[in-house]
Short mmCIF file of C-alpha atoms in Angstrom, two decimals:
data_model
loop_
_atom_site.label_atom_id
_atom_site.label_comp_id
_atom_site.label_asym_id
_atom_site.label_seq_id
_atom_site.Cartn_x
_atom_site.Cartn_y
_atom_site.Cartn_z
CA MET A 587 169.59 43.28 75.91
CA ILE A 588 166.83 42.25 73.53
CA HIS A 589 166.60 43.93 70.13
CA TYR A 590 163.21 43.93 68.40
CA GLU A 591 163.95 44.90 64.81
CA VAL A 592 161.37 45.99 62.24
CA THR A 593 162.38 46.48 58.61
CA LEU A 594 160.06 48.39 56.27
CA GLU A 595 160.17 48.53 52.48
CA CYS A 596 157.82 50.85 50.60
CA SER A 597 157.49 52.80 47.37
CA ALA A 598 159.71 55.84 46.96
CA THR A 599 156.60 58.03 46.81
CA ALA A 600 155.29 56.72 50.16
CA ALA A 601 158.69 56.88 51.89
CA PRO A 602 158.59 60.55 53.02
CA MET A 603 155.15 60.15 54.62
CA LEU A 604 156.18 56.86 56.24
CA GLU A 605 159.40 58.36 57.60
CA ARG A 606 157.56 61.37 59.09
CA TRP A 607 154.92 59.19 60.71
CA ILE A 608 157.48 56.77 62.19
CA ARG A 609 159.57 59.63 63.63
CA ASN A 610 156.79 61.88 64.88
CA THR A 611 154.06 59.44 65.94
CA HIS A 612 155.05 55.78 66.04
CA ILE A 613 158.35 55.99 67.92
CA PRO A 614 156.96 58.30 70.64
CA ASN A 615 154.03 55.87 71.03
CA MET A 616 156.42 52.93 71.31
CA LEU A 617 158.47 54.70 73.97
CA ALA A 618 155.29 55.50 75.88
CA THR A 619 154.64 51.77 76.38
CA GLY A 620 157.54 51.67 78.85
CA SER A 621 158.77 48.46 77.22
CA PHE A 622 161.90 49.86 75.56
CA VAL A 623 164.97 51.60 76.95
CA ALA A 624 166.14 52.92 73.56
CA ILE A 625 165.04 53.08 69.94
CA HIS A 626 166.96 53.94 66.80
CA PHE A 627 165.64 54.51 63.29
CA ASP A 628 167.80 53.89 60.21
CA ARG A 629 167.50 54.27 56.45
CA ALA A 630 169.29 51.96 53.99
CA ASP A 631 168.06 53.85 50.94
CA GLU A 632 165.13 56.08 50.03
CA ASP A 633 162.51 53.34 50.44
CA ARG A 634 163.98 50.95 53.04
CA PHE A 635 163.99 51.65 56.77
CA ARG A 636 164.82 49.79 59.96
CA THR A 637 163.75 50.52 63.51
CA VAL A 638 165.51 48.79 66.39
CA TYR A 639 163.69 48.77 69.71
CA GLN A 640 165.91 47.82 72.66
CA ALA A 641 164.26 46.08 75.61
CA ALA A 642 166.20 45.45 78.80
CA THR A 643 164.66 41.99 79.28
CA GLN A 644 162.59 39.41 77.45
CA ALA A 645 159.79 40.16 79.93
CA ASP A 646 159.75 43.79 78.74
CA LEU A 647 159.43 42.69 75.11
CA ASP A 648 156.78 40.14 76.05
CA ARG A 649 154.81 42.87 77.83
CA TYR A 650 154.91 44.99 74.67
CA LEU A 651 153.83 42.04 72.52
CA THR A 652 150.91 41.05 74.76
CA GLN A 653 149.68 44.48 75.88
CA HIS A 654 150.53 46.94 73.12
CA ALA A 655 151.54 45.31 69.81
CA GLU A 656 148.06 44.66 68.47
CA ARG A 657 146.96 48.28 68.98
CA LEU A 658 150.15 49.85 67.60
CA ARG A 659 150.31 47.49 64.63
CA GLY A 660 146.67 48.34 63.96
CA GLU A 661 147.48 52.05 63.92
CA PHE A 662 150.29 51.35 61.44
CA HIS A 663 148.01 49.26 59.24
CA ASP A 664 145.27 51.92 59.33
CA ARG A 665 147.79 54.55 58.22
CA PHE A 666 149.54 52.32 55.63
CA PRO A 667 147.05 49.60 54.62
CA ASP A 668 149.15 48.41 51.68
CA GLY A 669 152.37 49.14 49.87
CA VAL A 670 154.65 48.59 52.87
CA ALA A 671 156.40 45.26 53.43
CA VAL A 672 157.16 44.58 57.10
CA ILE A 673 159.74 42.14 58.48
CA ARG A 674 160.01 41.65 62.25
CA ASP A 675 162.93 39.93 64.02
CA VAL A 676 163.97 39.48 67.64
CA TRP A 677 167.70 39.42 68.41
CA VAL A 678 169.30 38.60 71.75
CA GLN A 679 172.55 40.47 72.31
CA LEU A 680 175.20 37.97 73.36
CA GLN A 681 178.03 40.42 73.92
CA GLY A 682 178.97 44.00 73.10
CA TRP A 683 182.27 45.80 72.61
CA THR A 684 183.28 49.43 72.72
CA SER A 685 186.52 51.10 71.73
CA GLY A 686 188.84 52.66 74.25
#
């Protein structure tokens, strides 16, 4: 499993609008690319968020990056042209454990 992680930091005043847009627009658009099998959205505090996009294979992530990333990042930038710091990381899951 490949985890494409995006961390966002913004002002406390912009956070509610950012959170709504990520939940209601951006995540559905990301799922519609067909590149990800699951997505989860987390909040560390009122102005710091993380979205983890899970791709089954590196090829799926590569397809997103080559065919969809520019457009979807552009939509984000148009909506939030400044005041949001973005950090992107790619993690390769080596092993997973579950209880029971």
